[in-house]
Structures are given as structure tokens and as C-alpha cells.
């Protein structure tokens, strides 16, 4: 565990030194703020005919960020810590240290996943803060638990997506090609999920907004359990595949 | 003698048929073993296999009496490595590079980082980005990374690569001082016979993937004025040439 945590800390430190993540974090916060401000302006201009529903902005933003923005950030982070390091051979610096290859891969995946989690946290905090200012504070506070849970639930498919990105990174060579392939695979899986119903039920990218299952008075346990099973299955296959490929690689 | 590293019948063949064949080599505690051979003879492959960067096709490797495959983490905790060009993060400073690596060792603190930077004469460039370093400075930092955890065995692949004469002498002095004062064991590779002769106490000659000879430096120089002459004699004998 000590070695895993050491490398997790190192990978996070390396990602934090890259300014692009800070820039994208600011962009994410700006998108949230602008969305709420525009909604407020529209509400004022339409004299209340179009109004802001408490917590709706947070949930709308979650849908947008969980489908496009955060997956892209996670793929980029995985490319930075896996494909780029394999390409310029700096990965040797870690492989010649007292840490097994399984721990190297897992710690890199967790570091990239943490980047995604930080984006979700930023979006959640900014949206909640803006809604408290421009919306109804009592309504926001009463929905805070459900909104927070929705954000939390979205971390599960995000981790599986991280493992898929790691798998593609190990399979390919060259960071640019890998990033493009990650995006292409994600788009194909999304497309299949939307337009091929038989595949859509087993493709984890269809669950990027699965928090909707938990909203409502009756929680569909059956659907949730089957989706959890599919996510775990994808996760295990992706990690096992990544480890097997990485273990065979020579540097 | 306390055996630190033992390679038994190790073969590593690449898809193109090149590599090393049936290497058997022992390194004892306190030895400075030089792996001498021309470019492409298999020195780096041997070293990469010993530190787990490559998997051997066949054969066994044990370090500190432990099997490399099953005790990889425990073994690597006690080894310092510099293979080919040092693996450094160009966008980080020299200190940050060392700091990242220090996180793997519970006993390495900031004082140790300062100490190794002082040993390799990079203290004044501590906070400079590595991307701005010359090849020689990168090589020194690579050596600092190998020394960081105060390892019992240090594996250096062409450590003098990119260094000027002064730098080569300094590295030689560091190696000899660590071996004499602290009993640190070294496995050093080079294609320069003079470098190995001046640095090492034992020599192993590798040629076209075969370990053709291994002996002490005194034995190698008993009937030859220089290690270079000994190397040429051994290579000719191995080829079946008549040695005059």
C-alpha cells in the first residue's frame, strides 16, 4: 500500500504541474457560472415566465460534464501519465523503483481518475454556490443531498472509463494517436449505446448518467444491480487486460 | 564471499534474433564488476533483464539470495539503477525529480536529496528545470537518482556517457569511494576498456551476446599491459583466431 500511495502521490504531482488542467478547471467553473447567470438573466427578461428550478442547473451541468467534458479530461490525464511516459521512456524512472507493474498501472489510473473527480467537485461547488446566490437558498439546501449523491454516483462509470483509457494507452504507441483513439472508441461506444439498443444495455458509456436511476420514489434495485454488475465486469476486464499487456512490455 | 547477484544461464532473445545467450555471472559484495563489450554486444540487455525492464527468455536471476520475479519490490528497494539515458522528467526541477523518487523509500528525506546533489555537483542547479540541462548534467542527475536510496547494489549502464574528462574522473572516484567506504557493490558497463580498467576490480567480457570471460582485474592484467589488450586477446580466442 505504501508503494502504491507513493506512486499515486507522484502521478498526481506530475499532473498538477501541467497548467492545462488548471486552465480547463477555470473554463469548467466559468461554464457553470455563465450558465446560471444566463438562466437568471433569461428569467428576469421573461419576467418570471422562464424560471430557474432549484438544483436543476447542477443536474444539467452534471449531464453535460459527465458526457463530454470530464471524460475528455480523464482521457487526457491518462495519456499524460501512461502514453506520453511510455513514448519518451520516462516510465523507466518508476519501473526501476520498488513497485510492481500492477501497482504502477493502478496508481496511474487512480491519479487520472482523481483529476476527473476534482472536475466534478469543482462543478458541484461552483453550481451550488451560484444557485445559493441567484436561486432559492432553502430549495438548494433541501436538494443538496440528492445532488451530491448524483455527482458521487457518476464517479463509478468514470473510473471504468479511466481503465478503458489506460487499456487503450498501453495498447497503442504515441500520445496523439492514443488520445484520438480514446476519443474515437468513446464516441463509438456512445453511438452504440444510443442507437443500438441491444448493445446499449451492456456498454458502460450508456451509464455515464446513471444517477437518474436513483432519482424518484421507487428505486429500481434490479436495474441498478445489473448495471453495477456490468460496470464491475468492464472494470475487471479492462484492468486485467491493461495489466497483462503492461507486464509483457519491455522498456 | 557474500554473493549479491547471481545470473544463471540467462538468455534473452529479441524478435530479430539478437540478445544475450546463456549468461552466467556472479557478483560478490564490495565488488566493482565491469561489463565490457562493444556496442550491441548485449551489455544493456543483461542489465535491463537484471532490473526487470526486460523479461528473460530463460534462466534465473537472484539478487541478495532472492528470486527476482517473486521478490521484485524487496530487491529493488536495495538497488540503484542508471540504464542508458537517465529517465528524467524534463518539466520538473532536479530537486523535484529526486523528490518524486524519494517517495518510494521511507528513509530518504530532503537532507539525503541535498547530499546526493552535492555528490554529483548539481547543488547550484537544484531548482533548474531538467529540460535545460546538458547531457552531462542529466547523466549526473541520473547517477544521483541511483545513489538516492543508499543502495547496496548499484547498476550503471555506460555512466560516463556524455561526460567530459573531469566528469568521468569524478564518477570513477565516486564509485571507488562508495565501494571502499561503504562496501557498495557495483555492476558497471562500458565499451571503453580504459574506463573499466581504471574503475573496476573485476571484469566480465561480453561479445555478440555471449559472456566470453570473467576474471579479476589483476588476472586480466597479469599477462597483458592493458585491459584493451586482454579484451582483444579474449575476443580473438573466442573467434578461433590465432593469437600471436
Tab-separated table of C-alpha atoms in Angstrom:
chain	number	residue	atom	x	y	z
A	1	UNK	CA	0.000	0.000	0.000
A	2	UNK	CA	2.877	2.398	0.879
A	3	UNK	CA	4.398	1.993	-2.584
A	4	UNK	CA	1.040	2.349	-4.309
A	5	UNK	CA	0.339	5.570	-2.390
A	6	UNK	CA	3.845	6.863	-3.129
A	7	UNK	CA	3.340	6.465	-6.856
A	8	UNK	CA	-0.244	7.780	-6.698
A	9	UNK	CA	1.120	10.898	-4.988
A	10	UNK	CA	3.878	11.192	-7.606
A	11	UNK	CA	1.490	10.854	-10.542
A	12	UNK	CA	-0.827	13.474	-9.060
A	13	UNK	CA	2.111	15.800	-8.504
A	14	UNK	CA	3.157	15.377	-12.148
A	15	UNK	CA	-0.374	16.113	-13.363
A	16	UNK	CA	-0.667	19.144	-11.090
A	17	UNK	CA	2.435	20.728	-12.616
A	18	UNK	CA	0.705	20.775	-16.022
A	19	UNK	CA	-1.009	24.136	-16.315
A	20	UNK	CA	-3.591	22.948	-18.853
A	21	UNK	CA	-5.627	21.250	-16.115
A	22	UNK	CA	-5.842	24.492	-14.139
A	23	UNK	CA	-6.961	26.290	-17.332
A	24	UNK	CA	-9.640	23.654	-18.032
A	25	UNK	CA	-10.743	23.818	-14.396
A	26	UNK	CA	-11.224	27.577	-14.742
A	27	UNK	CA	-13.129	27.007	-18.018
A	28	UNK	CA	-15.378	24.454	-16.262
A	29	UNK	CA	-16.099	26.890	-13.432
A	30	UNK	CA	-16.771	29.674	-15.983
A	31	UNK	CA	-19.231	27.465	-17.946
A	32	UNK	CA	-21.170	26.738	-14.738
A	33	UNK	CA	-21.220	30.379	-13.642
A	34	UNK	CA	-22.250	31.639	-17.093
A	35	UNK	CA	-24.987	29.029	-17.359
A	36	UNK	CA	-26.527	30.147	-14.082
A	37	UNK	CA	-26.093	33.844	-14.871
A	38	UNK	CA	-27.722	33.431	-18.313
A	39	UNK	CA	-30.592	31.454	-16.772
A	40	UNK	CA	-31.069	34.249	-14.220
A	41	UNK	CA	-30.998	36.942	-16.929
A	42	UNK	CA	-33.499	34.966	-19.074
A	43	UNK	CA	-35.725	34.635	-16.025
A	44	UNK	CA	-35.561	38.393	-15.386
A	45	UNK	CA	-36.114	39.333	-19.054
A	46	UNK	CA	-39.058	36.940	-19.425
A	47	UNK	CA	-40.474	38.384	-16.173
A	48	UNK	CA	-40.567	35.001	-14.478
A	49	UNK	CA	-42.121	33.065	-17.339
A	50	UNK	CA	-38.882	31.072	-17.641
A	51	UNK	CA	-37.526	30.404	-14.177
A	52	UNK	CA	-34.641	28.516	-12.677
A	53	UNK	CA	-35.670	25.305	-10.897
A	54	UNK	CA	-33.589	24.797	-7.745
A	55	UNK	CA	-30.814	22.233	-8.292
A	56	UNK	CA	-31.811	21.845	-11.971
A	57	UNK	CA	-28.719	23.763	-13.061
A	58	UNK	CA	-26.448	21.498	-11.012
A	59	UNK	CA	-28.048	18.427	-12.574
A	60	UNK	CA	-27.973	19.893	-16.100
A	61	UNK	CA	-24.327	20.739	-15.669
A	62	UNK	CA	-23.658	17.226	-14.358
A	63	UNK	CA	-25.191	15.758	-17.529
A	64	UNK	CA	-23.027	17.951	-19.738
A	65	UNK	CA	-19.827	17.404	-17.796
A	66	UNK	CA	-20.268	13.648	-17.316
A	67	UNK	CA	-20.938	13.033	-21.018
A	68	UNK	CA	-18.280	15.190	-22.649
A	69	UNK	CA	-16.045	17.401	-20.566
A	70	UNK	CA	-14.874	15.179	-17.694
A	71	UNK	CA	-14.343	12.046	-19.883
A	72	UNK	CA	-12.092	14.163	-22.131
A	73	UNK	CA	-10.128	15.449	-19.150
A	74	UNK	CA	-9.668	11.939	-17.776
A	75	UNK	CA	-8.535	10.615	-21.178
A	76	UNK	CA	-6.045	13.480	-21.417
A	77	UNK	CA	-4.723	12.762	-17.918
A	78	UNK	CA	-4.330	9.054	-18.728
A	79	UNK	CA	-2.441	9.963	-21.921
A	80	UNK	CA	-0.137	12.222	-19.896
A	81	UNK	CA	0.751	9.604	-17.294
A	82	UNK	CA	0.752	6.494	-19.498
A	83	UNK	CA	1.152	7.055	-23.274
A	84	UNK	CA	3.475	10.070	-23.032
A	85	UNK	CA	5.693	8.408	-20.427
A	86	UNK	CA	5.846	5.191	-22.448
A	87	UNK	CA	6.665	7.196	-25.568
A	88	UNK	CA	9.547	9.197	-24.050
A	89	UNK	CA	10.620	6.235	-21.861
A	90	UNK	CA	10.366	8.299	-18.636
A	91	UNK	CA	8.193	5.441	-17.356
A	92	UNK	CA	11.510	3.678	-16.681
A	93	UNK	CA	12.036	6.042	-13.750
A	94	UNK	CA	9.117	4.338	-11.979
A	95	UNK	CA	9.730	0.808	-13.262
A	96	UNK	CA	13.229	0.824	-11.782
A	97	UNK	CA	11.822	1.623	-8.331
A	98	UNK	CA	10.478	-0.796	-5.721
A	99	UNK	CA	6.944	-1.029	-7.081
A	100	UNK	CA	5.250	-3.789	-9.054
A	101	UNK	CA	3.810	-3.129	-12.506
A	102	UNK	CA	0.265	-3.833	-11.302
A	103	UNK	CA	0.617	-1.072	-8.695
A	104	UNK	CA	2.144	1.277	-11.283
A	105	UNK	CA	-0.849	0.867	-13.595
A	106	UNK	CA	-3.421	1.099	-10.826
A	107	UNK	CA	-1.843	4.181	-9.255
A	108	UNK	CA	-1.688	5.922	-12.641
A	109	UNK	CA	-5.358	5.079	-13.255
A	110	UNK	CA	-6.329	6.420	-9.810
A	111	UNK	CA	-4.378	9.637	-10.385
A	112	UNK	CA	-6.147	10.282	-13.720
A	113	UNK	CA	-9.470	9.385	-12.113
A	114	UNK	CA	-8.746	11.888	-9.323
A	115	UNK	CA	-8.441	14.601	-11.995
A	116	UNK	CA	-11.992	13.728	-13.117
A	117	UNK	CA	-13.205	13.736	-9.513
A	118	UNK	CA	-11.674	17.199	-8.949
A	119	UNK	CA	-13.580	18.490	-12.018
A	120	UNK	CA	-16.861	17.070	-10.672
A	121	UNK	CA	-16.152	18.601	-7.262
A	122	UNK	CA	-15.435	21.999	-8.837
A	123	UNK	CA	-18.613	21.897	-10.928
A	124	UNK	CA	-20.663	20.868	-7.889
A	125	UNK	CA	-19.210	23.592	-5.649
A	126	UNK	CA	-19.495	26.363	-8.248
A	127	UNK	CA	-23.071	25.400	-9.223
A	128	UNK	CA	-24.217	25.131	-5.601
A	129	UNK	CA	-22.581	28.440	-4.706
A	130	UNK	CA	-24.110	30.233	-7.697
A	131	UNK	CA	-27.549	28.724	-7.048
A	132	UNK	CA	-27.341	29.873	-3.431
A	133	UNK	CA	-26.680	33.410	-4.641
A	134	UNK	CA	-29.079	33.614	-7.570
A	135	UNK	CA	-31.679	30.956	-6.704
A	136	UNK	CA	-33.647	29.992	-3.653
A	137	UNK	CA	-31.235	29.037	-0.833
A	138	UNK	CA	-33.788	26.931	1.066
A	139	UNK	CA	-34.617	24.849	-2.038
A	140	UNK	CA	-30.945	24.421	-2.868
A	141	UNK	CA	-30.165	23.230	0.652
A	142	UNK	CA	-33.103	20.782	0.668
A	143	UNK	CA	-31.859	19.235	-2.618
A	144	UNK	CA	-28.196	19.323	-1.686
A	145	UNK	CA	-28.031	15.684	-0.545
A	146	UNK	CA	-29.611	14.283	-3.729
A	147	UNK	CA	-27.430	16.477	-5.946
A	148	UNK	CA	-24.286	15.478	-4.102
A	149	UNK	CA	-25.252	11.787	-4.377
A	150	UNK	CA	-25.761	12.188	-8.135
A	151	UNK	CA	-22.266	13.621	-8.530
A	152	UNK	CA	-20.859	10.852	-6.349
A	153	UNK	CA	-22.610	8.117	-8.354
A	154	UNK	CA	-21.145	9.438	-11.575
A	155	UNK	CA	-17.674	8.631	-10.297
A	156	UNK	CA	-18.341	4.878	-10.736
A	157	UNK	CA	-18.667	4.811	-14.562
A	158	UNK	CA	-15.907	7.426	-14.723
A	159	UNK	CA	-13.487	5.002	-13.084
A	160	UNK	CA	-14.384	2.301	-15.615
A	161	UNK	CA	-13.809	4.843	-18.398
A	162	UNK	CA	-10.394	5.597	-16.871
A	163	UNK	CA	-9.492	1.899	-17.006
A	164	UNK	CA	-10.637	1.731	-20.652
A	165	UNK	CA	-8.392	4.720	-21.440
A	166	UNK	CA	-5.475	3.020	-19.646
A	167	UNK	CA	-6.060	-0.132	-21.709
A	168	UNK	CA	-6.013	1.829	-24.991
A	169	UNK	CA	-2.907	3.737	-23.860
A	170	UNK	CA	-0.983	0.550	-23.226
A	171	UNK	CA	-2.194	-0.997	-26.474
A	172	UNK	CA	-1.064	1.927	-28.661
A	173	UNK	CA	2.108	3.891	-29.101
A	174	UNK	CA	2.342	7.663	-29.347
A	175	UNK	CA	0.291	10.047	-27.197
A	176	UNK	CA	-1.509	11.855	-30.049
A	177	UNK	CA	-2.717	8.664	-31.742
A	178	UNK	CA	-3.718	7.260	-28.359
A	179	UNK	CA	-5.757	10.349	-27.442
A	180	UNK	CA	-7.542	10.257	-30.799
A	181	UNK	CA	-8.223	6.544	-30.430
A	182	UNK	CA	-9.572	7.051	-26.891
A	183	UNK	CA	-11.994	9.699	-28.199
A	184	UNK	CA	-12.968	7.535	-31.196
A	185	UNK	CA	-13.659	4.474	-29.010
A	186	UNK	CA	-15.681	6.606	-26.584
A	187	UNK	CA	-17.740	8.126	-29.408
A	188	UNK	CA	-18.354	4.679	-30.966
A	189	UNK	CA	-19.441	3.246	-27.617
A	190	UNK	CA	-21.704	6.243	-27.020
A	191	UNK	CA	-23.169	5.893	-30.510
A	192	UNK	CA	-23.803	2.174	-29.977
A	193	UNK	CA	-25.394	2.948	-26.617
A	194	UNK	CA	-27.759	5.445	-28.211
A	195	UNK	CA	-28.687	3.784	-31.494
A	196	UNK	CA	-28.131	0.047	-30.987
A	197	UNK	CA	-30.375	-0.889	-28.032
A	198	UNK	CA	-29.069	-4.453	-27.699
A	199	UNK	CA	-25.500	-3.165	-27.293
A	200	UNK	CA	-26.584	-0.136	-25.306
A	201	UNK	CA	-27.623	-2.318	-22.381
A	202	UNK	CA	-24.144	-3.735	-21.921
A	203	UNK	CA	-21.975	-0.752	-22.847
A	204	UNK	CA	-20.851	1.123	-19.741
A	205	UNK	CA	-20.772	4.501	-21.506
A	206	UNK	CA	-24.577	4.349	-21.502
A	207	UNK	CA	-24.380	4.610	-17.703
A	208	UNK	CA	-22.493	7.918	-17.618
A	209	UNK	CA	-25.721	9.487	-16.382
A	210	UNK	CA	-26.968	6.577	-14.329
A	211	UNK	CA	-27.751	8.817	-11.357
A	212	UNK	CA	-31.191	9.191	-12.977
A	213	UNK	CA	-31.954	5.652	-11.827
A	214	UNK	CA	-31.659	6.745	-8.231
A	215	UNK	CA	-33.975	9.729	-8.614
A	216	UNK	CA	-37.609	9.068	-7.758
A	217	UNK	CA	-39.672	7.462	-5.046
A	218	UNK	CA	-39.147	3.859	-6.156
A	219	UNK	CA	-35.542	2.802	-6.636
A	220	UNK	CA	-35.239	0.086	-9.350
A	221	UNK	CA	-32.918	-2.286	-7.495
A	222	UNK	CA	-32.947	-4.839	-10.296
A	223	UNK	CA	-31.737	-2.359	-12.894
A	224	UNK	CA	-29.188	-0.904	-10.519
A	225	UNK	CA	-27.728	-4.309	-9.588
A	226	UNK	CA	-27.442	-5.383	-13.231
A	227	UNK	CA	-25.731	-2.094	-14.115
A	228	UNK	CA	-23.341	-2.381	-11.167
A	229	UNK	CA	-22.503	-5.907	-12.370
A	230	UNK	CA	-21.838	-4.664	-15.910
A	231	UNK	CA	-19.636	-1.832	-14.604
A	232	UNK	CA	-17.656	-4.202	-12.370
A	233	UNK	CA	-17.287	-6.614	-15.307
A	234	UNK	CA	-15.969	-3.900	-17.613
A	235	UNK	CA	-13.635	-2.678	-14.873
A	236	UNK	CA	-12.186	-6.131	-14.199
A	237	UNK	CA	-11.710	-6.882	-17.920
A	238	UNK	CA	-10.082	-3.516	-18.606
A	239	UNK	CA	-7.719	-3.708	-15.624
A	240	UNK	CA	-6.769	-7.340	-16.304
A	241	UNK	CA	-6.152	-6.571	-19.986
A	242	UNK	CA	-4.103	-3.484	-19.114
A	243	UNK	CA	-2.003	-5.376	-16.595
A	244	UNK	CA	-1.352	-8.327	-18.918
A	245	UNK	CA	-0.262	-6.029	-21.752
A	246	UNK	CA	1.824	-3.792	-19.500
A	247	UNK	CA	3.542	-6.723	-17.805
A	248	UNK	CA	4.705	-8.024	-21.195
A	249	UNK	CA	6.039	-4.630	-22.328
A	250	UNK	CA	9.780	-4.149	-22.378
A	251	UNK	CA	11.311	-0.730	-21.874
B	1	UNK	CA	32.296	-14.367	-0.281
B	2	UNK	CA	28.811	-12.930	0.110
B	3	UNK	CA	27.094	-13.285	-3.270
B	4	UNK	CA	24.899	-10.292	-4.091
B	5	UNK	CA	23.849	-11.056	-7.652
B	6	UNK	CA	23.703	-14.382	-9.411
B	7	UNK	CA	22.691	-14.834	-13.028
B	8	UNK	CA	22.329	-18.456	-14.091
B	9	UNK	CA	22.103	-19.471	-17.757
B	10	UNK	CA	20.137	-16.343	-18.589
B	11	UNK	CA	19.034	-15.995	-22.202
B	12	UNK	CA	17.177	-13.026	-23.589
B	13	UNK	CA	16.431	-13.093	-27.281
B	14	UNK	CA	14.594	-10.380	-29.191
B	15	UNK	CA	12.368	-10.981	-32.212
B	16	UNK	CA	15.268	-10.157	-34.546
B	17	UNK	CA	17.308	-12.990	-33.037
B	18	UNK	CA	19.706	-10.672	-31.186
B	19	UNK	CA	20.162	-10.570	-27.443
B	20	UNK	CA	22.232	-12.497	-24.922
B	21	UNK	CA	22.696	-16.258	-24.589
B	22	UNK	CA	23.374	-18.417	-21.545
B	23	UNK	CA	24.867	-15.699	-19.373
B	24	UNK	CA	26.161	-16.972	-16.044
B	25	UNK	CA	27.649	-14.340	-13.766
B	26	UNK	CA	28.169	-13.823	-10.042
B	27	UNK	CA	28.772	-10.533	-8.287
B	28	UNK	CA	30.063	-10.538	-4.715
B	29	UNK	CA	29.587	-7.884	-2.052
B	30	UNK	CA	32.005	-4.976	-2.422
B	31	UNK	CA	32.968	-5.901	-5.989
B	32	UNK	CA	33.075	-3.355	-8.773
B	33	UNK	CA	32.322	-5.546	-11.745
B	34	UNK	CA	32.808	-4.098	-15.194
B	35	UNK	CA	30.783	-5.458	-18.079
B	36	UNK	CA	32.985	-4.783	-21.081
B	37	UNK	CA	31.943	-5.241	-24.684
B	38	UNK	CA	31.451	-3.435	-27.969
B	39	UNK	CA	28.223	-1.596	-28.834
B	40	UNK	CA	25.370	-4.035	-29.407
B	41	UNK	CA	27.095	-6.891	-27.596
B	42	UNK	CA	24.314	-7.285	-25.006
B	43	UNK	CA	25.525	-5.257	-22.015
B	44	UNK	CA	22.379	-3.141	-21.736
B	45	UNK	CA	20.122	-6.158	-22.357
B	46	UNK	CA	21.823	-8.002	-19.490
B	47	UNK	CA	21.366	-5.029	-17.169
B	48	UNK	CA	17.780	-4.393	-18.216
B	49	UNK	CA	16.949	-8.023	-17.515
B	50	UNK	CA	18.570	-7.843	-14.070
B	51	UNK	CA	16.368	-4.877	-13.098
B	52	UNK	CA	13.152	-6.256	-14.594
B	53	UNK	CA	12.833	-3.889	-17.573
B	54	UNK	CA	13.051	-6.982	-19.799
B	55	UNK	CA	11.857	-10.489	-19.090
B	56	UNK	CA	14.447	-13.227	-19.707
B	57	UNK	CA	13.591	-15.863	-22.323
B	58	UNK	CA	15.079	-18.486	-19.986
B	59	UNK	CA	17.376	-18.719	-16.967
B	60	UNK	CA	17.301	-17.450	-13.417
B	61	UNK	CA	18.297	-14.232	-11.707
B	62	UNK	CA	18.672	-13.936	-7.962
B	63	UNK	CA	19.637	-10.795	-6.094
B	64	UNK	CA	20.525	-10.816	-2.368
B	65	UNK	CA	19.628	-14.525	-2.477
B	66	UNK	CA	16.065	-13.740	-3.555
B	67	UNK	CA	14.415	-14.655	-6.851
B	68	UNK	CA	13.915	-11.505	-8.936
B	69	UNK	CA	10.442	-12.423	-10.174
B	70	UNK	CA	8.874	-13.258	-6.836
B	71	UNK	CA	10.661	-10.609	-4.700
B	72	UNK	CA	10.897	-7.755	-7.187
B	73	UNK	CA	9.839	-4.947	-4.824
B	74	UNK	CA	12.082	-6.071	-1.933
B	75	UNK	CA	15.053	-6.394	-4.267
B	76	UNK	CA	14.535	-3.045	-5.988
B	77	UNK	CA	14.371	-1.319	-2.598
B	78	UNK	CA	18.057	-2.202	-2.212
B	79	UNK	CA	19.230	-1.458	-5.768
B	80	UNK	CA	20.126	1.790	-7.515
B	81	UNK	CA	19.936	1.840	-11.299
B	82	UNK	CA	21.034	4.010	-14.201
B	83	UNK	CA	20.260	2.432	-17.566
B	84	UNK	CA	21.153	4.127	-20.862
B	85	UNK	CA	19.974	7.769	-20.908
B	86	UNK	CA	18.558	8.596	-17.461
B	87	UNK	CA	14.750	8.643	-17.268
B	88	UNK	CA	14.067	12.189	-16.095
B	89	UNK	CA	11.028	14.446	-16.192
B	90	UNK	CA	12.179	17.450	-18.203
B	91	UNK	CA	9.361	19.711	-16.994
B	92	UNK	CA	10.417	19.260	-13.352
B	93	UNK	CA	13.444	20.594	-11.488
B	94	UNK	CA	16.362	18.380	-10.436
B	95	UNK	CA	15.115	18.540	-6.838
B	96	UNK	CA	11.530	17.602	-7.864
B	97	UNK	CA	12.808	14.639	-9.890
B	98	UNK	CA	14.681	13.353	-6.853
B	99	UNK	CA	11.782	14.148	-4.533
B	100	UNK	CA	9.410	12.006	-6.615
B	101	UNK	CA	11.789	9.069	-6.436
B	102	UNK	CA	12.410	9.593	-2.696
B	103	UNK	CA	8.722	8.914	-2.011
B	104	UNK	CA	9.352	5.218	-2.676
B	105	UNK	CA	11.834	4.980	0.200
B	106	UNK	CA	10.745	5.636	3.789
B	107	UNK	CA	14.243	6.615	4.945
B	108	UNK	CA	15.071	9.139	2.229
B	109	UNK	CA	14.478	12.733	3.274
B	110	UNK	CA	15.344	16.192	1.936
B	111	UNK	CA	18.785	16.064	3.561
B	112	UNK	CA	19.621	12.951	1.557
B	113	UNK	CA	18.424	14.667	-1.638
B	114	UNK	CA	20.727	17.627	-0.902
B	115	UNK	CA	23.551	15.218	-0.140
B	116	UNK	CA	23.306	13.323	-3.461
B	117	UNK	CA	23.030	16.600	-5.364
B	118	UNK	CA	26.217	17.689	-3.620
B	119	UNK	CA	27.967	14.400	-4.507
B	120	UNK	CA	27.229	14.868	-8.224
B	121	UNK	CA	27.953	18.640	-8.075
B	122	UNK	CA	24.451	19.745	-9.031
B	123	UNK	CA	23.513	21.616	-5.837
B	124	UNK	CA	23.559	25.002	-7.556
B	125	UNK	CA	21.185	23.737	-10.273
B	126	UNK	CA	18.800	22.154	-7.766
B	127	UNK	CA	15.807	24.257	-8.793
B	128	UNK	CA	16.519	24.414	-12.523
B	129	UNK	CA	14.296	22.520	-14.934
B	130	UNK	CA	15.921	19.345	-16.212
B	131	UNK	CA	14.953	20.175	-19.811
B	132	UNK	CA	17.596	22.936	-19.665
B	133	UNK	CA	20.348	20.535	-18.523
B	134	UNK	CA	23.203	19.411	-20.754
B	135	UNK	CA	23.702	15.684	-21.469
B	136	UNK	CA	26.443	15.524	-18.844
B	137	UNK	CA	24.263	17.195	-16.199
B	138	UNK	CA	21.431	14.772	-16.966
B	139	UNK	CA	23.863	11.893	-16.571
B	140	UNK	CA	24.962	13.279	-13.195
B	141	UNK	CA	21.352	13.607	-12.088
B	142	UNK	CA	20.723	10.034	-13.241
B	143	UNK	CA	23.624	8.964	-11.053
B	144	UNK	CA	22.179	10.963	-8.146
B	145	UNK	CA	18.894	9.076	-8.588
B	146	UNK	CA	20.766	5.782	-8.477
B	147	UNK	CA	22.568	6.807	-5.272
B	148	UNK	CA	19.475	8.296	-3.609
B	149	UNK	CA	18.320	5.344	-1.509
B	150	UNK	CA	21.837	4.396	-0.313
B	151	UNK	CA	21.573	1.077	-2.172
B	152	UNK	CA	23.699	-1.991	-1.542
B	153	UNK	CA	23.990	-2.732	-5.259
B	154	UNK	CA	24.282	-0.072	-7.955
B	155	UNK	CA	23.864	-0.928	-11.626
B	156	UNK	CA	25.264	1.669	-14.010
B	157	UNK	CA	24.998	1.332	-17.767
B	158	UNK	CA	27.614	3.472	-19.502
B	159	UNK	CA	27.769	6.011	-16.624
B	160	UNK	CA	30.438	8.092	-18.376
B	161	UNK	CA	28.207	8.624	-21.400
B	162	UNK	CA	28.082	12.335	-22.269
B	163	UNK	CA	30.566	13.337	-19.574
B	164	UNK	CA	33.742	15.328	-20.114
B	165	UNK	CA	37.129	14.084	-18.844
B	166	UNK	CA	36.665	15.756	-15.463
B	167	UNK	CA	33.183	14.293	-15.128
B	168	UNK	CA	34.417	10.798	-15.989
B	169	UNK	CA	37.141	11.028	-13.339
B	170	UNK	CA	34.638	12.283	-10.750
B	171	UNK	CA	32.234	9.402	-11.404
B	172	UNK	CA	35.113	6.939	-11.162
B	173	UNK	CA	36.118	8.448	-7.825
B	174	UNK	CA	32.540	8.316	-6.525
B	175	UNK	CA	32.242	4.632	-7.470
B	176	UNK	CA	35.552	3.682	-5.868
B	177	UNK	CA	34.866	5.736	-2.716
B	178	UNK	CA	31.417	4.190	-2.194
B	179	UNK	CA	32.815	0.684	-2.697
B	180	UNK	CA	35.739	1.220	-0.333
B	181	UNK	CA	33.998	3.229	2.418
B	182	UNK	CA	30.551	1.641	2.474
B	183	UNK	CA	31.071	-1.712	0.747
B	184	UNK	CA	28.605	-0.785	-2.009
B	185	UNK	CA	28.644	-3.283	-4.877
B	186	UNK	CA	28.710	-2.039	-8.466
B	187	UNK	CA	27.900	-3.574	-11.825
B	188	UNK	CA	29.137	-1.091	-14.402
B	189	UNK	CA	29.009	-1.450	-18.168
B	190	UNK	CA	31.130	0.309	-20.748
B	191	UNK	CA	32.552	-0.152	-24.204
B	192	UNK	CA	35.679	1.708	-23.110
B	193	UNK	CA	38.304	-0.719	-21.801
B	194	UNK	CA	40.292	2.121	-20.191
B	195	UNK	CA	37.282	3.205	-18.145
B	196	UNK	CA	36.654	-0.312	-16.843
B	197	UNK	CA	40.345	-0.845	-16.108
B	198	UNK	CA	40.570	2.302	-14.003
B	199	UNK	CA	37.281	1.760	-12.162
B	200	UNK	CA	36.637	-1.947	-11.639
B	201	UNK	CA	38.048	-4.759	-9.535
B	202	UNK	CA	36.600	-7.490	-11.755
B	203	UNK	CA	35.792	-7.648	-15.427
B	204	UNK	CA	33.320	-9.683	-17.483
B	205	UNK	CA	33.720	-9.599	-21.251
B	206	UNK	CA	30.612	-9.842	-23.349
B	207	UNK	CA	30.746	-10.297	-27.107
B	208	UNK	CA	27.932	-10.892	-29.595
B	209	UNK	CA	25.573	-11.900	-26.828
B	210	UNK	CA	27.955	-14.345	-25.124
B	211	UNK	CA	29.764	-13.856	-21.848
B	212	UNK	CA	33.175	-14.980	-23.031
B	213	UNK	CA	35.264	-14.333	-19.933
B	214	UNK	CA	35.045	-13.196	-16.324
B	215	UNK	CA	38.030	-12.664	-14.012
B	216	UNK	CA	39.614	-10.259	-11.548
B	217	UNK	CA	41.387	-7.176	-12.887
B	218	UNK	CA	44.707	-8.490	-11.571
B	219	UNK	CA	44.243	-11.739	-13.506
B	220	UNK	CA	43.309	-9.825	-16.660
B	221	UNK	CA	46.406	-7.624	-16.405
B	222	UNK	CA	48.824	-10.401	-15.359
B	223	UNK	CA	49.961	-11.141	-18.919
B	224	UNK	CA	48.643	-8.048	-20.714
B	225	UNK	CA	49.817	-4.443	-20.370
B	226	UNK	CA	46.285	-3.057	-20.602
B	227	UNK	CA	42.719	-4.302	-20.375
B	228	UNK	CA	42.289	-3.351	-24.013
B	229	UNK	CA	44.984	-5.919	-24.966
B	230	UNK	CA	43.360	-8.517	-22.759
B	231	UNK	CA	39.963	-7.812	-24.325
B	232	UNK	CA	41.351	-8.213	-27.869
B	233	UNK	CA	43.122	-11.450	-26.912
B	234	UNK	CA	39.941	-12.908	-25.412
B	235	UNK	CA	37.832	-11.886	-28.424
B	236	UNK	CA	40.325	-13.387	-30.875
B	237	UNK	CA	40.485	-16.612	-28.873
B	238	UNK	CA	36.706	-16.736	-28.833
B	239	UNK	CA	36.584	-16.326	-32.608
B	240	UNK	CA	39.158	-19.094	-33.021
B	241	UNK	CA	41.800	-16.715	-34.403
B	242	UNK	CA	45.469	-17.495	-33.781
B	243	UNK	CA	46.776	-15.217	-31.047
B	244	UNK	CA	50.410	-14.197	-31.577
